[in-house]
Every structure is written in structure tokens, then in C-alpha cells.
Short mmCIF file of the C-alpha atoms (twelve columns), coordinates in Angstrom:
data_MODEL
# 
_entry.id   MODEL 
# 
loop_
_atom_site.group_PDB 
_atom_site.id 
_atom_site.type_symbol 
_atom_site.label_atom_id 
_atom_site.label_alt_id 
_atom_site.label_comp_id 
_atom_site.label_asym_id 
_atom_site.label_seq_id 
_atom_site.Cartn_x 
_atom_site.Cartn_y 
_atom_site.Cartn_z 
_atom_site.pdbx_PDB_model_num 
ATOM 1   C CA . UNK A 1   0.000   0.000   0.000  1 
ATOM 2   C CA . UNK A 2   1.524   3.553   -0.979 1 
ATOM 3   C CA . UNK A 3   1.695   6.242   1.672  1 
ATOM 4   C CA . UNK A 4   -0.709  7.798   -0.672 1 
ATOM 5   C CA . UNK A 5   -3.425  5.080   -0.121 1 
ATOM 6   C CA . UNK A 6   -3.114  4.536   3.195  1 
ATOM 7   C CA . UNK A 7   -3.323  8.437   4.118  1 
ATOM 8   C CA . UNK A 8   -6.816  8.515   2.326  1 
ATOM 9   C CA . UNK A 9   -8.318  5.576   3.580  1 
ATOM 10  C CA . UNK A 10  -10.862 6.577   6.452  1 
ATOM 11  C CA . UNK A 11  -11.564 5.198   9.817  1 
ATOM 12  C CA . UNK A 12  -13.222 1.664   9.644  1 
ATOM 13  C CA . UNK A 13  -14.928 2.490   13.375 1 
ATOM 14  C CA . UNK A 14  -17.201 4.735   14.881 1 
ATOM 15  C CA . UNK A 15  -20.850 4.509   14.181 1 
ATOM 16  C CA . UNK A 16  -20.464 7.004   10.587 1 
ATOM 17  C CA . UNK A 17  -17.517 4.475   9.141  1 
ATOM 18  C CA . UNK A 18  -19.862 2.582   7.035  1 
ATOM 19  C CA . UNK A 19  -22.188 5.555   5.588  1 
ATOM 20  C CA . UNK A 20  -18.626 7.538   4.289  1 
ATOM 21  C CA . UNK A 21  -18.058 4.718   2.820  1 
ATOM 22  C CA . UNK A 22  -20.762 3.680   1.010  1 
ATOM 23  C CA . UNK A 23  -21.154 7.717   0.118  1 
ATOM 24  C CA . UNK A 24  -18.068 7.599   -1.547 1 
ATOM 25  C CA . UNK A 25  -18.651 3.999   -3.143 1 
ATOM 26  C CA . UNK A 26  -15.318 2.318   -1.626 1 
ATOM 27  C CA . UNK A 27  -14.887 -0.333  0.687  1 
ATOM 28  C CA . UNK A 28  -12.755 -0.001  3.501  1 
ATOM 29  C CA . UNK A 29  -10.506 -2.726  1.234  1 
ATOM 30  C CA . UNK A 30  -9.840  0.467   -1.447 1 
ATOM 31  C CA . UNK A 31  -11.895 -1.917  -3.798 1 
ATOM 32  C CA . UNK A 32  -15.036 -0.085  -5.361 1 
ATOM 33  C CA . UNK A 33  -18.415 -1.087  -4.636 1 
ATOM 34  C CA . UNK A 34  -19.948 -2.969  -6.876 1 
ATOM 35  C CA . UNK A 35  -22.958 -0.365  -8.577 1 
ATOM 36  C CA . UNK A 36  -25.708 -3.451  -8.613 1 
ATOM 37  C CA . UNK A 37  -25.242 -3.365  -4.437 1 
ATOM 38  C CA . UNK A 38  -25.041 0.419   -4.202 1 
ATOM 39  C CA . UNK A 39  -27.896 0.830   -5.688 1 
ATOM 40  C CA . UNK A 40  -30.107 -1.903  -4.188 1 
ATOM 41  C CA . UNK A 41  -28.636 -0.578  -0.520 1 
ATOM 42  C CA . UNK A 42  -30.027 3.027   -2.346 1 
ATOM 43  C CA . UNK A 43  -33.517 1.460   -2.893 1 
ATOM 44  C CA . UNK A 44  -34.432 0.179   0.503  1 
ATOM 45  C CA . UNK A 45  -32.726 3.048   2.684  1 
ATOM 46  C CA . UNK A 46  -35.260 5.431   0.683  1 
ATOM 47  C CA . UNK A 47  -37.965 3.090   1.278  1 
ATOM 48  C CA . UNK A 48  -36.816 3.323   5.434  1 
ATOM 49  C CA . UNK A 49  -36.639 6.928   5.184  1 
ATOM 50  C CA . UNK A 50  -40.349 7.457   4.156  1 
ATOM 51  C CA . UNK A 51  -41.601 4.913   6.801  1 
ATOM 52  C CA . UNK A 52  -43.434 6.810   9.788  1 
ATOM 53  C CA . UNK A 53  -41.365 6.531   12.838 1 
ATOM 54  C CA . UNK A 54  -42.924 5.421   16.003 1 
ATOM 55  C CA . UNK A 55  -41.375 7.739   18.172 1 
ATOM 56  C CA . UNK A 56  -37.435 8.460   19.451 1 
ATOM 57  C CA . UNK A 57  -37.578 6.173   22.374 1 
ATOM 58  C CA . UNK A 58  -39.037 2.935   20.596 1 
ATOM 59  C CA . UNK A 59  -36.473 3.222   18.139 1 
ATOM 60  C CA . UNK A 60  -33.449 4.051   20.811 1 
ATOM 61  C CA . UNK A 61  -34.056 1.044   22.321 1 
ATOM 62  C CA . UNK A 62  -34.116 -0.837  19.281 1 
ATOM 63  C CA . UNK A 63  -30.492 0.252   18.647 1 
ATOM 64  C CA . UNK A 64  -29.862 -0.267  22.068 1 
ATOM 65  C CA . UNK A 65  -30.867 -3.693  21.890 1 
ATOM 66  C CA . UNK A 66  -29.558 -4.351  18.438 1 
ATOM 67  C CA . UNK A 67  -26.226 -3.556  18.710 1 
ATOM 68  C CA . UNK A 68  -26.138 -4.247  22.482 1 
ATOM 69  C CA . UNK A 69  -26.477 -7.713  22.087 1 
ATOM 70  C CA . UNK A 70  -23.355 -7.861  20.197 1 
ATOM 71  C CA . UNK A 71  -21.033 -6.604  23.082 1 
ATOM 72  C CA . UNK A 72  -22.876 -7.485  26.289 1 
ATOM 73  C CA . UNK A 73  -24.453 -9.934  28.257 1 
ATOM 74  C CA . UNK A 74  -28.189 -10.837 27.801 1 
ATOM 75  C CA . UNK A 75  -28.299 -10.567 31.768 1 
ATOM 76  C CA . UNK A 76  -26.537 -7.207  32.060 1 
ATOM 77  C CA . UNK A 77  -28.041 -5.677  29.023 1 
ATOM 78  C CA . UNK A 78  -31.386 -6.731  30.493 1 
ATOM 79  C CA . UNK A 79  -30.430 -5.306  33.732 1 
ATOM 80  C CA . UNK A 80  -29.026 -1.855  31.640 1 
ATOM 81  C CA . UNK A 81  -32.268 -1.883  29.894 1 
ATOM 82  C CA . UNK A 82  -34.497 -1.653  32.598 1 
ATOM 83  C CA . UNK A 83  -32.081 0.838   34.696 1 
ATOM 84  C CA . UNK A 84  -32.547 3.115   31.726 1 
ATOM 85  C CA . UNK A 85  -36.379 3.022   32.609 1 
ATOM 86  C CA . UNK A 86  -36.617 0.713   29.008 1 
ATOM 87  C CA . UNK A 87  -38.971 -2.402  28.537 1 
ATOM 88  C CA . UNK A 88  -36.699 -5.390  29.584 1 
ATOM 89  C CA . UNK A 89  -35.569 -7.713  26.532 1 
ATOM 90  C CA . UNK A 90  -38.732 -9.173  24.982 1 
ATOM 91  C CA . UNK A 91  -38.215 -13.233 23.992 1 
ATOM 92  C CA . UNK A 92  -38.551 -12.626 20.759 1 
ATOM 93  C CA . UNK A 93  -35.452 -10.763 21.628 1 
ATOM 94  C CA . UNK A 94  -33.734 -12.892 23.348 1 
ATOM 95  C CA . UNK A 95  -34.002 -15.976 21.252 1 
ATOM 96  C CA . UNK A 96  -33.044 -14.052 18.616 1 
ATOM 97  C CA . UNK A 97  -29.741 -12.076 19.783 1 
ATOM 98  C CA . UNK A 98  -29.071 -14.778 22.074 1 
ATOM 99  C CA . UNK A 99  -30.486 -18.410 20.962 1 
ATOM 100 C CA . UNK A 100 -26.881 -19.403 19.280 1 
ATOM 101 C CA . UNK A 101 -25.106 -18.306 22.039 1 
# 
């Protein structure tokens, strides 16, 4: 990789990594994304962004929950939930973020 290259590349963490790159149309390989999944990914994100929302809570605890279960716990997420004044993990929930685990 030139100096050139690897000064350009962006950061492949943080929560914006993945929009910048699929703005720009580059993985974070350097390799271009193929046009057929840009604009399929283009397609249903504008079909999300007319959807009514069902208000800023509901959908913070999604997130909360959907990306929580990746880095903690069912227990102590459950138990972070519920701090937070949230509705405790649902089963559906658990047996899906946590049945193979």
C-alpha cells in the first residue's frame, strides 16, 4: 500500500464508518463497490426513510438492543435496559440475539 493510499483511507470504526463509505462507493478494502449493491442498498434506505417513525424512544431502544447484544451480556443488558427506565428484553429478543449463544 503507498503512503498515498493509506493516508486517504478513512476510519473503519465509529458509528459514521460505514455511511462515508458507502457515500463515496469504496470499501474499507480500497476496492469499489460494486454499482448493482449500491444501488439496491439506495432502494431500501429510501424506502426506510419514508416509513413513519414510532417515536425516538421505541427506536433508541431498538439500537440499544440491536447492537447491544453484540457486546454485552443478555443478563446485564437486560439489567441496563431496565435501569434506563426501558422495557426489559422481549423473547422474541432474546431468542433471537441470544439463541446461538
Amino acid at each position: 500500500m503507498t503512503p498515498e493510499t493509506n493516508s486517504e483511507m478513512q476510519s473503519t470504526t465509529g458509528a459514521d464508518a460505514i455511511d462515508v463509505a458507502i457515500a463515496q462507493g469504496i470499501d474499507f478494502d480500497g476496492s469499489p463497490i460494486p454499482a448493482a449493491k449500491l444501488d439496491l442498498y439506495t432502494k431500501v434506505m429510501g424506502l426506510e426513510a419514508g416509513r413513519q417513525r414510532s417515536g425516538v424512544s421505541n427506536t433508541m431502544r431498538s439500537r440499544i438492543v440491536r447492537i447491544g447484544a453484540k457486546h454485552i451480556p443478555q443478563d446485564e443488558l437486560n439489567q441496563m435496559l431496565t435501569a434506563a427506565d426501558f422495557a426489559p428484553l422481549k423473547e422474541k429478543e432474546i431468542a433471537f440475539y441470544y439463541g446461538g449463544k
